[in-house]
Amino acid sequence: MKNRPIDKVRDSALSITLSADTGGITDMGEINGALHMIGCSAIYRVQLAGEIDPRRTNIAIPNTHQKVLSYGTEFPYVQQTLMTARRLFSNNVLGPAFDYKTGINLFFEALQDLAAMHDIRKDIRPVRHDGRRP
């Protein structure tokens, strides 16, 4: 059977262009059932066209990515939570009995909460008499 044009598109390699301020991708992995690219300054969720259109009915559906966190590996909370958890939860450290997916999903939710608290703290931080924030 001959491959349809959509099969050739979906079965080929892909590339994704991220914003220049991302600072490069330092890690990738599954979080909450989706591929995430972890950059220096942001974390993106990737959704492939095959996930959106598994029956391959629309060749025009593109692979997509969406910024889910405006902080990446340069942000201390990302280093101290998500990146540490990714290594700690591996089979080599905690063993195969530990539920890696659930652990990572919980840590990512915690990281999102920490980032939100960090943003709130920045917004309510007092301003000095010279107009600058301490």
mmCIF file of C-alpha atoms in Angstrom:
data_model
loop_
_atom_site.group_PDB
_atom_site.id
_atom_site.type_symbol
_atom_site.label_atom_id
_atom_site.label_comp_id
_atom_site.label_asym_id
_atom_site.label_seq_id
_atom_site.Cartn_x
_atom_site.Cartn_y
_atom_site.Cartn_z
ATOM 1 C CA MET A 1 0.000 0.000 0.000
ATOM 2 C CA LYS A 2 1.289 3.445 -0.931
ATOM 3 C CA ASN A 3 1.845 6.041 1.756
ATOM 4 C CA ARG A 4 -0.549 8.938 1.629
ATOM 5 C CA PRO A 5 0.928 12.461 1.633
ATOM 6 C CA ILE A 6 -0.167 12.905 5.262
ATOM 7 C CA ASP A 7 1.731 9.746 6.241
ATOM 8 C CA LYS A 8 4.913 11.095 4.676
ATOM 9 C CA VAL A 9 4.532 14.379 6.580
ATOM 10 C CA ARG A 10 3.686 12.790 9.937
ATOM 11 C CA ASP A 11 6.360 10.083 9.704
ATOM 12 C CA SER A 12 9.146 12.516 8.834
ATOM 13 C CA ALA A 13 11.494 14.273 11.230
ATOM 14 C CA LEU A 14 10.439 17.512 12.819
ATOM 15 C CA SER A 15 11.988 20.695 14.058
ATOM 16 C CA ILE A 16 10.574 23.317 16.361
ATOM 17 C CA THR A 17 11.745 26.896 16.499
ATOM 18 C CA LEU A 18 11.515 28.492 19.916
ATOM 19 C CA SER A 19 11.839 32.104 20.910
ATOM 20 C CA ALA A 20 15.435 33.335 20.902
ATOM 21 C CA ASP A 21 15.196 34.245 24.592
ATOM 22 C CA THR A 22 14.681 30.583 25.555
ATOM 23 C CA GLY A 23 18.431 30.194 25.847
ATOM 24 C CA GLY A 24 18.537 26.709 24.372
ATOM 25 C CA ILE A 25 16.998 23.413 25.440
ATOM 26 C CA THR A 26 18.760 21.741 28.356
ATOM 27 C CA ASP A 27 16.441 18.772 28.926
ATOM 28 C CA MET A 28 13.290 17.092 27.645
ATOM 29 C CA GLY A 29 10.862 14.693 29.214
ATOM 30 C CA GLU A 30 7.298 13.662 29.856
ATOM 31 C CA ILE A 31 5.318 15.713 32.363
ATOM 32 C CA ASN A 32 1.577 15.216 32.829
ATOM 33 C CA GLY A 33 1.432 12.908 29.817
ATOM 34 C CA ALA A 34 3.029 15.355 27.381
ATOM 35 C CA LEU A 35 6.524 16.015 26.084
ATOM 36 C CA HIS A 36 8.079 19.097 27.684
ATOM 37 C CA MET A 37 11.203 20.918 26.554
ATOM 38 C CA ILE A 38 13.075 22.525 29.420
ATOM 39 C CA GLY A 39 15.087 25.539 28.358
ATOM 40 C CA CYS A 40 17.346 27.920 30.200
ATOM 41 C CA SER A 41 14.598 30.529 30.590
ATOM 42 C CA ALA A 42 11.301 28.736 29.866
ATOM 43 C CA ILE A 43 9.521 25.377 29.756
ATOM 44 C CA TYR A 44 7.403 24.414 26.746
ATOM 45 C CA ARG A 45 4.777 21.715 26.238
ATOM 46 C CA VAL A 46 5.059 20.052 22.820
ATOM 47 C CA GLN A 47 2.074 18.552 21.070
ATOM 48 C CA LEU A 48 2.681 16.620 17.887
ATOM 49 C CA ALA A 49 0.172 16.667 15.038
ATOM 50 C CA GLY A 50 -0.344 12.933 15.512
ATOM 51 C CA GLU A 51 -1.605 13.553 19.053
ATOM 52 C CA ILE A 52 -4.082 16.168 17.833
ATOM 53 C CA ASP A 53 -5.197 14.155 14.786
ATOM 54 C CA PRO A 54 -4.411 10.469 15.455
ATOM 55 C CA ARG A 55 -6.511 9.270 12.514
ATOM 56 C CA ARG A 56 -4.477 11.449 10.161
ATOM 57 C CA THR A 57 -7.411 13.184 8.538
ATOM 58 C CA ASN A 58 -6.003 16.718 8.222
ATOM 59 C CA ILE A 59 -2.547 17.272 6.728
ATOM 60 C CA ALA A 60 -2.667 20.973 7.686
ATOM 61 C CA ILE A 61 -2.469 20.355 11.446
ATOM 62 C CA PRO A 62 1.005 21.389 12.602
ATOM 63 C CA ASN A 63 3.163 20.241 15.467
ATOM 64 C CA THR A 64 2.764 22.847 18.208
ATOM 65 C CA HIS A 65 4.466 24.077 21.332
ATOM 66 C CA GLN A 66 3.249 26.318 24.117
ATOM 67 C CA LYS A 67 5.176 28.038 26.878
ATOM 68 C CA VAL A 68 3.860 26.674 30.167
ATOM 69 C CA LEU A 69 6.361 28.345 32.481
ATOM 70 C CA SER A 70 8.384 31.490 31.931
ATOM 71 C CA TYR A 71 11.235 30.093 33.996
ATOM 72 C CA GLY A 72 13.802 27.499 33.020
ATOM 73 C CA THR A 73 16.980 25.930 34.331
ATOM 74 C CA GLU A 74 18.532 29.339 35.091
ATOM 75 C CA PHE A 75 15.807 29.884 37.726
ATOM 76 C CA PRO A 76 16.882 28.435 41.099
ATOM 77 C CA TYR A 77 13.439 26.941 41.821
ATOM 78 C CA VAL A 78 13.586 24.926 38.585
ATOM 79 C CA GLN A 79 17.023 23.624 39.481
ATOM 80 C CA GLN A 80 16.062 22.870 43.073
ATOM 81 C CA THR A 81 12.741 21.162 42.326
ATOM 82 C CA LEU A 82 12.137 19.821 38.838
ATOM 83 C CA MET A 83 15.689 19.085 37.746
ATOM 84 C CA THR A 84 16.578 17.530 41.101
ATOM 85 C CA ALA A 85 13.387 15.448 41.072
ATOM 86 C CA ARG A 86 14.071 14.198 37.525
ATOM 87 C CA ARG A 87 17.387 12.765 38.690
ATOM 88 C CA LEU A 88 16.273 11.643 42.151
ATOM 89 C CA PHE A 89 13.178 9.830 40.891
ATOM 90 C CA SER A 90 15.071 7.800 38.296
ATOM 91 C CA ASN A 91 15.261 4.025 38.624
ATOM 92 C CA ASN A 92 18.968 4.320 39.449
ATOM 93 C CA VAL A 93 18.265 6.236 42.664
ATOM 94 C CA LEU A 94 14.824 5.364 44.063
ATOM 95 C CA GLY A 95 14.347 2.149 42.148
ATOM 96 C CA PRO A 96 11.633 0.870 39.820
ATOM 97 C CA ALA A 97 9.013 0.619 42.598
ATOM 98 C CA PHE A 98 8.834 4.429 42.816
ATOM 99 C CA ASP A 99 6.118 5.948 40.581
ATOM 100 C CA TYR A 100 8.260 8.357 38.533
ATOM 101 C CA LYS A 101 5.400 9.850 36.509
ATOM 102 C CA THR A 102 3.282 10.724 39.528
ATOM 103 C CA GLY A 103 6.283 12.186 41.336
ATOM 104 C CA ILE A 104 7.314 14.380 38.402
ATOM 105 C CA ASN A 105 3.750 15.545 37.826
ATOM 106 C CA LEU A 106 3.431 16.570 41.495
ATOM 107 C CA PHE A 107 6.791 18.322 41.459
ATOM 108 C CA PHE A 108 5.884 20.232 38.300
ATOM 109 C CA GLU A 109 2.654 21.425 39.926
ATOM 110 C CA ALA A 110 4.675 22.527 42.958
ATOM 111 C CA LEU A 111 7.144 24.320 40.682
ATOM 112 C CA GLN A 112 4.304 26.193 38.975
ATOM 113 C CA ASP A 113 3.029 27.261 42.409
ATOM 114 C CA LEU A 114 6.532 28.394 43.449
ATOM 115 C CA ALA A 115 6.888 30.406 40.242
ATOM 116 C CA ALA A 116 3.495 32.049 40.838
ATOM 117 C CA MET A 117 4.492 32.925 44.404
ATOM 118 C CA HIS A 118 7.785 34.329 43.112
ATOM 119 C CA ASP A 119 5.882 36.528 40.634
ATOM 120 C CA ILE A 120 3.521 37.750 43.363
ATOM 121 C CA ARG A 121 6.465 38.518 45.614
ATOM 122 C CA LYS A 122 8.069 40.590 42.851
ATOM 123 C CA ASP A 123 4.819 42.536 42.419
ATOM 124 C CA ILE A 124 4.363 43.343 46.103
ATOM 125 C CA ARG A 125 7.997 43.955 47.002
ATOM 126 C CA PRO A 126 8.259 47.461 48.505
ATOM 127 C CA VAL A 127 9.786 50.286 46.509
ATOM 128 C CA ARG A 128 12.642 52.316 48.023
ATOM 129 C CA HIS A 129 12.512 56.084 48.212
ATOM 130 C CA ASP A 130 14.600 56.318 45.016
ATOM 131 C CA GLY A 131 11.985 54.295 43.083
ATOM 132 C CA ARG A 132 14.023 51.073 42.919
ATOM 133 C CA ARG A 133 13.088 47.801 44.470
ATOM 134 C CA PRO A 134 15.421 46.402 47.140
#
